[in-house]
Coordinates of C-alpha atoms and ligand atoms in Angstrom, one line a residue:
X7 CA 0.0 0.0 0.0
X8 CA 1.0 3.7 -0.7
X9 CA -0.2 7.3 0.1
X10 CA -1.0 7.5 -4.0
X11 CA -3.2 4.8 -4.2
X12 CA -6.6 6.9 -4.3
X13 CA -5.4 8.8 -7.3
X14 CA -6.9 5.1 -9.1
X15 CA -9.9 5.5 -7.4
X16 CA -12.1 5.7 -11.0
X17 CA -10.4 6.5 -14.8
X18 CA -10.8 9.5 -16.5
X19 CA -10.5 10.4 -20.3
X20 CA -7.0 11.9 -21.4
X21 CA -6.0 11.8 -18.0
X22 CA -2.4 12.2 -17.5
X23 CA -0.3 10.4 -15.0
X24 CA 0.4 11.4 -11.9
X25 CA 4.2 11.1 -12.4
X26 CA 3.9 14.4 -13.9
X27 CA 2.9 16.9 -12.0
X28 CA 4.6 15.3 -9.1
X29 CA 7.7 15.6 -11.1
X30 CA 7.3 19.2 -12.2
X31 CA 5.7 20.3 -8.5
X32 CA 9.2 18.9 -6.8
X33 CA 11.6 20.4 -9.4
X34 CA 10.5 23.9 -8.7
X35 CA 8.6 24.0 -6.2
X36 CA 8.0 24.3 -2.1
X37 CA 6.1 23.2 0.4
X38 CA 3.1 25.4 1.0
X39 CA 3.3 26.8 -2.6
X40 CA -0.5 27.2 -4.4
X41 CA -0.9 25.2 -7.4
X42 CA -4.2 26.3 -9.9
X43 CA -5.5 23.5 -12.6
X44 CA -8.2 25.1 -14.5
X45 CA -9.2 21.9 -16.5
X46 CA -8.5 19.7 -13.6
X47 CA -10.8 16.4 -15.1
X48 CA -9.7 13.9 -12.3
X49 CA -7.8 16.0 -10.4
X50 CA -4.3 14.6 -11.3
X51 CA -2.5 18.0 -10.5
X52 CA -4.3 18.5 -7.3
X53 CA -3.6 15.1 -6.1
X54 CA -0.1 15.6 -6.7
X55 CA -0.1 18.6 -5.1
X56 CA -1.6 17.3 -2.0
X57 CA 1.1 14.7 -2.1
X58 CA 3.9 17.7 -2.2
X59 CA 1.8 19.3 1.0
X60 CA 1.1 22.1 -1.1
X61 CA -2.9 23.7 -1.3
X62 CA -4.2 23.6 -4.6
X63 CA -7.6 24.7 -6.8
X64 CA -9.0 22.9 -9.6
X65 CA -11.5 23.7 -11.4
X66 CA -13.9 21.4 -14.5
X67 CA -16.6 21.8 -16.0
X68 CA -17.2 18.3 -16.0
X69 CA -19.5 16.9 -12.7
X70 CA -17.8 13.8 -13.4
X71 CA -14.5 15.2 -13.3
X72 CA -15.6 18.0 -10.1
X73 CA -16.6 14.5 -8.3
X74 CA -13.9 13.0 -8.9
X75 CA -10.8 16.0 -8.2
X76 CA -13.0 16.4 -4.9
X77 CA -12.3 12.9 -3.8
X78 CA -8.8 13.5 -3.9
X79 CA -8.4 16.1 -1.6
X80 CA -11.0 14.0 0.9
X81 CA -9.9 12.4 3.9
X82 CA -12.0 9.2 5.4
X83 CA -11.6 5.8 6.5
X84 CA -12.5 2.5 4.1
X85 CA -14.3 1.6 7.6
X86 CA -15.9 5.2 7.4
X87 CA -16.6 4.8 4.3
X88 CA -18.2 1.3 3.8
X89 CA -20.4 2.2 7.4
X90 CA -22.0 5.0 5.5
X91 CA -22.7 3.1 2.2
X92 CA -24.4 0.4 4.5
X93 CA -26.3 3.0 6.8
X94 CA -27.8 5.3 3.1
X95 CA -28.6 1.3 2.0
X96 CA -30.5 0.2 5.8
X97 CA -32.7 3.6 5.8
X98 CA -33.4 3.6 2.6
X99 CA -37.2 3.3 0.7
X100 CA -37.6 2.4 -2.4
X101 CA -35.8 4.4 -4.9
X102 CA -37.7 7.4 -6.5
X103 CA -37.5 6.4 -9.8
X104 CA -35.5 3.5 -11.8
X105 CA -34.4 4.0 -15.1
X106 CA -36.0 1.0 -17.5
X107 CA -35.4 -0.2 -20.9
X108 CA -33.9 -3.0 -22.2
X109 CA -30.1 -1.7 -21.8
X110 CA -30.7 -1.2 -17.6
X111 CA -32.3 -4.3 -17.6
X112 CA -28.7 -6.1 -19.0
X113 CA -26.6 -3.4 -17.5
X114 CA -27.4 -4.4 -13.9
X115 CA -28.8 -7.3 -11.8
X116 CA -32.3 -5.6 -10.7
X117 CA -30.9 -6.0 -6.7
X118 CA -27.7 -3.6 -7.9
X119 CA -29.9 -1.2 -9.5
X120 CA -32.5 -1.0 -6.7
X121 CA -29.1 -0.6 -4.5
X122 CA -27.1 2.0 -6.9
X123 CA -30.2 4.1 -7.4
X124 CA -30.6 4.0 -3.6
X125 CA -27.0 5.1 -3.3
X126 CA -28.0 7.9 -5.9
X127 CA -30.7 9.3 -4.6
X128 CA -29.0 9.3 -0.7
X129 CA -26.1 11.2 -2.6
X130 CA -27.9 13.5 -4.6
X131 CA -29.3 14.8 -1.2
X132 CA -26.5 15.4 0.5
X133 CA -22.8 15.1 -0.5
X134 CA -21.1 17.0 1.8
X135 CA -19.3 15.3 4.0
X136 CA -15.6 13.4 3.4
X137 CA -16.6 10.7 3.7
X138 CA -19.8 10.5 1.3
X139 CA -17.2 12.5 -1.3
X140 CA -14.7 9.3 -1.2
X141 CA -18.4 6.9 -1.4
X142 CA -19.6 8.9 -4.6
X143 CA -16.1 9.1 -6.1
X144 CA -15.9 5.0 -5.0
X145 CA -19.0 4.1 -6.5
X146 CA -18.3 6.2 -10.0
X147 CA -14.9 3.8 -9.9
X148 CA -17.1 0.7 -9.6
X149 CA -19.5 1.3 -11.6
X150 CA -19.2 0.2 -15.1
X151 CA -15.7 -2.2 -16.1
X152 CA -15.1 -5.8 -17.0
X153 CA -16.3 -8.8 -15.5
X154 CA -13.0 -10.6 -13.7
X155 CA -12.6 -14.3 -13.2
X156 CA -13.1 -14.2 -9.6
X157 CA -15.1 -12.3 -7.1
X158 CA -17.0 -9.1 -9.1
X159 CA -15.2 -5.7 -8.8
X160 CA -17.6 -3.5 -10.8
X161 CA -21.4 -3.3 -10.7
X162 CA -22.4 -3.7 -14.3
X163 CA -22.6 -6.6 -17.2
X164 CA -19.4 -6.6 -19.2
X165 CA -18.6 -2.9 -19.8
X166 CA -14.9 -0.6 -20.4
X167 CA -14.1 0.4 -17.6
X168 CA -13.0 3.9 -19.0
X169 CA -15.5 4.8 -21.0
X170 CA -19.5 4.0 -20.5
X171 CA -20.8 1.1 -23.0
X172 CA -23.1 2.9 -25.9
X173 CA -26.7 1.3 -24.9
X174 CA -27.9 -0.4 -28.3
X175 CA -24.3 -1.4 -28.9
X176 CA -23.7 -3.3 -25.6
X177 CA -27.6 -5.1 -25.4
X178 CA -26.2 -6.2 -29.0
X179 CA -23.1 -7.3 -27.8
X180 CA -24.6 -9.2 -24.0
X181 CA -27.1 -10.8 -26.0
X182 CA -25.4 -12.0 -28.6
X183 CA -22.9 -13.6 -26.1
X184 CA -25.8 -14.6 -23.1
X185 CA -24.4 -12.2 -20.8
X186 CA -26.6 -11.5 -17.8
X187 CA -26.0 -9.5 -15.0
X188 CA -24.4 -11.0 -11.8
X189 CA -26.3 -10.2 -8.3
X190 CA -23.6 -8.3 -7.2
X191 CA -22.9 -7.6 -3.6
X192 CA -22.6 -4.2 -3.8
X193 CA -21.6 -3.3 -0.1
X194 CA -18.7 -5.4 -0.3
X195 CA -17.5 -3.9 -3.6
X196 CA -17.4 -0.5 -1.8
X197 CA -15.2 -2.1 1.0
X198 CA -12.7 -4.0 -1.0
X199 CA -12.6 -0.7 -3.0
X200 CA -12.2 1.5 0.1
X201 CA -9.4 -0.7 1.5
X202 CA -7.6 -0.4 -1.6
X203 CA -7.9 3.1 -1.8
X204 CA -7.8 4.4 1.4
X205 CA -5.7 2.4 3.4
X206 CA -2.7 4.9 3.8
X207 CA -4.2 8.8 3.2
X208 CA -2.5 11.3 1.9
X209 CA -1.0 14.6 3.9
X210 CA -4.2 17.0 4.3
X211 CA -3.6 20.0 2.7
X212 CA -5.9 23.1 2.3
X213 CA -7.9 23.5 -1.1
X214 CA -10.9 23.2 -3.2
X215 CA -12.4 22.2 -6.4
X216 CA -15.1 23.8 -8.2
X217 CA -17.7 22.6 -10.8
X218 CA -17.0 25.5 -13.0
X219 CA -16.2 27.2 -16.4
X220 CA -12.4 28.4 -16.4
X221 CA -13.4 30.7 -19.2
X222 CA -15.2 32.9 -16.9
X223 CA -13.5 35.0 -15.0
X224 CA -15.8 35.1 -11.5
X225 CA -14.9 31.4 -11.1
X226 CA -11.9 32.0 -9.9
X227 CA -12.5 35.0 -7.4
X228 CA -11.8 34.6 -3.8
X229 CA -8.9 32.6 -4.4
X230 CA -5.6 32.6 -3.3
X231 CA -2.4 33.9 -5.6
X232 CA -0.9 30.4 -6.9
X233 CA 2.5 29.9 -8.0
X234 CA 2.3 27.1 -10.2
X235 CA -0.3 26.3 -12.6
X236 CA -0.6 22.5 -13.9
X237 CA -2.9 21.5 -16.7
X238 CA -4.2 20.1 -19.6
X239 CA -6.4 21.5 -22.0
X240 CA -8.9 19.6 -23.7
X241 CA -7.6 18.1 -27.1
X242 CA -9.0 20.3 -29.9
X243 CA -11.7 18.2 -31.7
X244 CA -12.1 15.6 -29.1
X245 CA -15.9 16.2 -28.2
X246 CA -16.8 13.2 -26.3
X247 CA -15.8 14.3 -23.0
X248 CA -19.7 14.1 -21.6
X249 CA -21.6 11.4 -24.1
X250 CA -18.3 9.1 -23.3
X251 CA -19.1 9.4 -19.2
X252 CA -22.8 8.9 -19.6
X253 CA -23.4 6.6 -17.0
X254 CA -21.4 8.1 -14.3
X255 CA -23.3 11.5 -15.5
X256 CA -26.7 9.8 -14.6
X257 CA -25.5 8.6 -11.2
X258 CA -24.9 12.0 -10.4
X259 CA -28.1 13.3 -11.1
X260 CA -28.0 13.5 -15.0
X261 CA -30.6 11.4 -17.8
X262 CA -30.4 7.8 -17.8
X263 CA -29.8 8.0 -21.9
X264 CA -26.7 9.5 -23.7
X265 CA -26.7 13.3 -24.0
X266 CA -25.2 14.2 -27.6
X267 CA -25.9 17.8 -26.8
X268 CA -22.7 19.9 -26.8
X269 CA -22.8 21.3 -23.1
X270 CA -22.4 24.9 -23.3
X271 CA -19.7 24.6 -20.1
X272 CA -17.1 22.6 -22.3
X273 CA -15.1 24.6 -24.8
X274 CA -16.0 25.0 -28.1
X275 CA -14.3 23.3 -30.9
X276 CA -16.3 25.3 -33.9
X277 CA -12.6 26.1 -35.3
X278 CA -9.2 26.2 -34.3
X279 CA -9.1 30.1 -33.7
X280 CA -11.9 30.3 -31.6
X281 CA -10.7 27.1 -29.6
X282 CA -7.2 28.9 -29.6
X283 CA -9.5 31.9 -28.0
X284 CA -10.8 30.2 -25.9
X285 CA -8.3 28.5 -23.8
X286 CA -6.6 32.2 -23.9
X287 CA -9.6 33.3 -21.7
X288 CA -8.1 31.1 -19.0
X289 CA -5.1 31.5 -19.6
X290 CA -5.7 35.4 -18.7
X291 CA -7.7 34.3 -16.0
X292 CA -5.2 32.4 -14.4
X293 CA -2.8 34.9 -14.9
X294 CA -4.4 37.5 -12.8
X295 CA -4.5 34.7 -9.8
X296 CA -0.7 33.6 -10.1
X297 CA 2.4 35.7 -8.2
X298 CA 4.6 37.5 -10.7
X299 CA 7.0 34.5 -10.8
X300 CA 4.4 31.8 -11.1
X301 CA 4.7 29.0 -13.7
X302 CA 2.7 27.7 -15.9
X303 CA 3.1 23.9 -17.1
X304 CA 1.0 22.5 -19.7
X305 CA 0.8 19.3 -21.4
X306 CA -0.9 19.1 -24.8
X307 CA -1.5 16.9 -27.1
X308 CA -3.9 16.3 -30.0
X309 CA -5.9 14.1 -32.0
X310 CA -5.8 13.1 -35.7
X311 CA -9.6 14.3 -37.5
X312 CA -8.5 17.7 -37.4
X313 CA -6.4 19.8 -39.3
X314 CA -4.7 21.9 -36.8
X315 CA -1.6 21.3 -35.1
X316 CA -2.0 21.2 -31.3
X317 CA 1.3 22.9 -30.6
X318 CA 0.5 26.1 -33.1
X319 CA -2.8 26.5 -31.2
X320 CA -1.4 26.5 -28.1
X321 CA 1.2 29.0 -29.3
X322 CA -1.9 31.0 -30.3
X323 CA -3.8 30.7 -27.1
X324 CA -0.9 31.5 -25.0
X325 CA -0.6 35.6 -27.2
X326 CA -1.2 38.2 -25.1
X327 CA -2.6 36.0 -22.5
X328 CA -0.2 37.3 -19.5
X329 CA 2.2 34.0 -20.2
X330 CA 5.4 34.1 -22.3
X331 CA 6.5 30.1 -23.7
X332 CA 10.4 29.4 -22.8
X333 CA 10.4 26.1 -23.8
X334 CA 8.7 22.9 -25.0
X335 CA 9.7 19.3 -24.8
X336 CA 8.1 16.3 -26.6
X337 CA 7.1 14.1 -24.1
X338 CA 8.9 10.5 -24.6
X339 CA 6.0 8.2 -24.0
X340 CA 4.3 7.9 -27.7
X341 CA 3.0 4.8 -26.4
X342 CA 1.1 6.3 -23.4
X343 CA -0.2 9.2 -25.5
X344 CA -1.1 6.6 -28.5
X345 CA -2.7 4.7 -25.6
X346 CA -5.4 7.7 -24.9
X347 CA -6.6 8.0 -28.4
X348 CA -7.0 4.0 -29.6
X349 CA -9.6 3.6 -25.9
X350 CA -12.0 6.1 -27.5
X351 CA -12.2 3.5 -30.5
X352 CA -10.2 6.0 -32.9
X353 CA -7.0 4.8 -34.8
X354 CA -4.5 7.6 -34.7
X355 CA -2.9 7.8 -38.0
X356 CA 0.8 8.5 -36.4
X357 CA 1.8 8.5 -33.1
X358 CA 0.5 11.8 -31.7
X359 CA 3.8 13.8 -29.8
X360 CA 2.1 15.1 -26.4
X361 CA 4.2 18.3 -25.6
X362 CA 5.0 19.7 -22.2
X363 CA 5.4 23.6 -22.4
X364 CA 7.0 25.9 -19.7
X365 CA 5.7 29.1 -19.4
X366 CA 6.3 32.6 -17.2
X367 CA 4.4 35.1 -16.1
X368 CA 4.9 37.9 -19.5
Ligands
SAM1738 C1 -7.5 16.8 -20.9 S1 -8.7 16.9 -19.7 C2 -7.8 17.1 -18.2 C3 -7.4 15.8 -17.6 C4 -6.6 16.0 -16.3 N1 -5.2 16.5 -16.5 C5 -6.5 14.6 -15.6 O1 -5.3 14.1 -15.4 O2 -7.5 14.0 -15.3 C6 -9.4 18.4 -20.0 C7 -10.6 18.8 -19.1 O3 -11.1 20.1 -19.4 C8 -12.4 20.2 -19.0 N2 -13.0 21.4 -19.6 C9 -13.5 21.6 -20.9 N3 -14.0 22.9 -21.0 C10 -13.8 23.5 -19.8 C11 -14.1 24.8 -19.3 N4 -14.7 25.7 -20.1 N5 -13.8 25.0 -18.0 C12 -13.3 24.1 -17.2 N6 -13.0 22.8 -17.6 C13 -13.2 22.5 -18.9 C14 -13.0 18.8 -19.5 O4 -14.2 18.5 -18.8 C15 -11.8 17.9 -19.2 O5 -12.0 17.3 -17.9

């Protein structure tokens, strides 16, 4: 067991490892120091961060990613933890509504949906607490991935673990194999889950993450001058940020069907020089929150169905945005970055170089 362990607690989409803000956060910084990540998805950087015993901010626009970054600044106990899953379970009534269809009826065992939309409701309520933080960020973890040889670690049917199954694709796909859902026992998921996770915390630190648009500047009043700032912008092009998380959307309170709707919270990928624009907004907005010899790191990659480069549009975001480049490496994992791209289903057509660029305040 280690003090990193909860950063696993559930994937997330272009997530980047935790290696490197760790690595960047101990080369230049101290302990203490404020660290910002606007697009903060899993909370990766502010994870890191805690680990380094420095506060930090992140902010998403994402609820999937918000419940997940909040997790990993949480402190509770697996005992905690698996006690208040049981206690929501023993009070509860019979779930306000259960979603139906032929795709919930494969996806779970009806016991594990009764149980999940129990867990649902109890959290939708009231989510304040540690403790019920760690539970939601647990259950989201658990609650779509493969079926394992031995005892069941995720809720659902045969799923990705990563990304949530497309409904009329998967009842295609259990059907045409026979798969029915197992009668989980969904407690002791939770516990085997919290003991992995939460065995040895991490240092508590001071900080907070919002569910938020980093494009706006009010989202980021009332908070403390940060010396570094650690991120990763969405990809330009890559869309599926939302419709890919569906299912860990509903189970906090979104539809139980896909949402193809482009949210107006995520940015905009009409073209490359408004995207470029875009991210510039937060770029300014970060600016005006960082200390006159703040850093700003950023990893960036890109995929392949679009013409622009990703290292020319972050060259154009970064213009008069209060941030002056000094250098950019290539990072040397094409296989990791590769990696990314080939789970949403999309062949890259060359590996795709993911940059990491070092910036100062202008
Ligand atoms: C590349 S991911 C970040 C992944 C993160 N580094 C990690 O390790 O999990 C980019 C994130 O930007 C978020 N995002 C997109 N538009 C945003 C906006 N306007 N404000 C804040 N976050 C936004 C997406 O929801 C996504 O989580």
């Amino acid at each position: 067991m280690s003090n990193d362990a909860l950063n696993a607690v559930c994937p997330y989409y272009t997530m980047y490892p935790l290696d490197f803000p760790l690595r960047v956060l101990e080369q230049f910084g101290k302990q203490g120091d404020w660290v910002i990540d606007p697009f903060c998805g899993r909370g990766t950087t502010n994870f890191a961060a805690r680990l380094r015993k420095m506060p930090s901010v992140g902010v998403d626009s994402s609820p999937v990613a918000a419940a997940l970054a909040q997790a990993k600044l949480a402190t509770a106990t697996p005992n905690g933890v698996a006690a208040s899953a049981r206690a929501i379970l023993m009070a509860a009534k019979e779930p306000t509504l259960l979603p139906t269809g032929e795709f919930w009826k494969l996806a779970y065992h009806e016991r594990t949906l009764v149980q999940l939309c129990q867990l649902r409701d109890a959290l939708l309520k009231d989510c304040t607490s540690d403790t019920r933080i760690l539970l939601r960020a647990i259950v989201l973890g658990a609650l779509h991935g493969p079926r394992p040889k031995g005892a069941p670690s995720y809720f659902s049917n045969q799923s990705p673990r990563t990304f949530a199954p497309k409904p009329r694709y998967a009842v295609k796909f259990w059907t045409a194999k026979g798969m029915r859902p197992i009668d989980v026992d969904v407690l002791s998921i939770i516990k085997t889950r919290a003991d992995r996770y939460l065995a040895e915390p991490p240092p508590n630190v001071d900080g907070k993450v919002l569910l938020g648009d980093s494009r706006v500047a009010d989202t980021f009043t009332d908070m403390p001058k940060a010396r570094f700032v650690v991120t990763s912008p969405p990809y330009f092009g890559m869309r599926t940020y939302l419709p890919d998380q569906w299912l860990r959307l509903w189970f906090l309170g979104g539809p139980d069907y896909v949402e193809y709707r482009h949210p107006k919270e995520q940015l905009e990928h009409s073209g490359a020089d408004h995207f470029a624009t875009e991210i510039g907004r937060v770029w300014k907005n970060v600016a005006t929150h960082a200390t006159n010899d703040a850093r700003l790191i950023i990893r960036y990659g890109g995929i392949h169905d679009r013409d622009a480069l990703p290292m020319d549009l972050l060259r154009r975001s970064l213009l008069d945005s209060g941030w002056k480049m000094k250098s950019a490496k290539a990072v040397p994992q094409p296989r990791a970055a590769r990696r990314q791209v080939v789970q949403f289903g999309a062949e890259p057509k060359k590996a795709i170089a993911e940059h990491d660029v070092y910036c100062h305040r202008a």
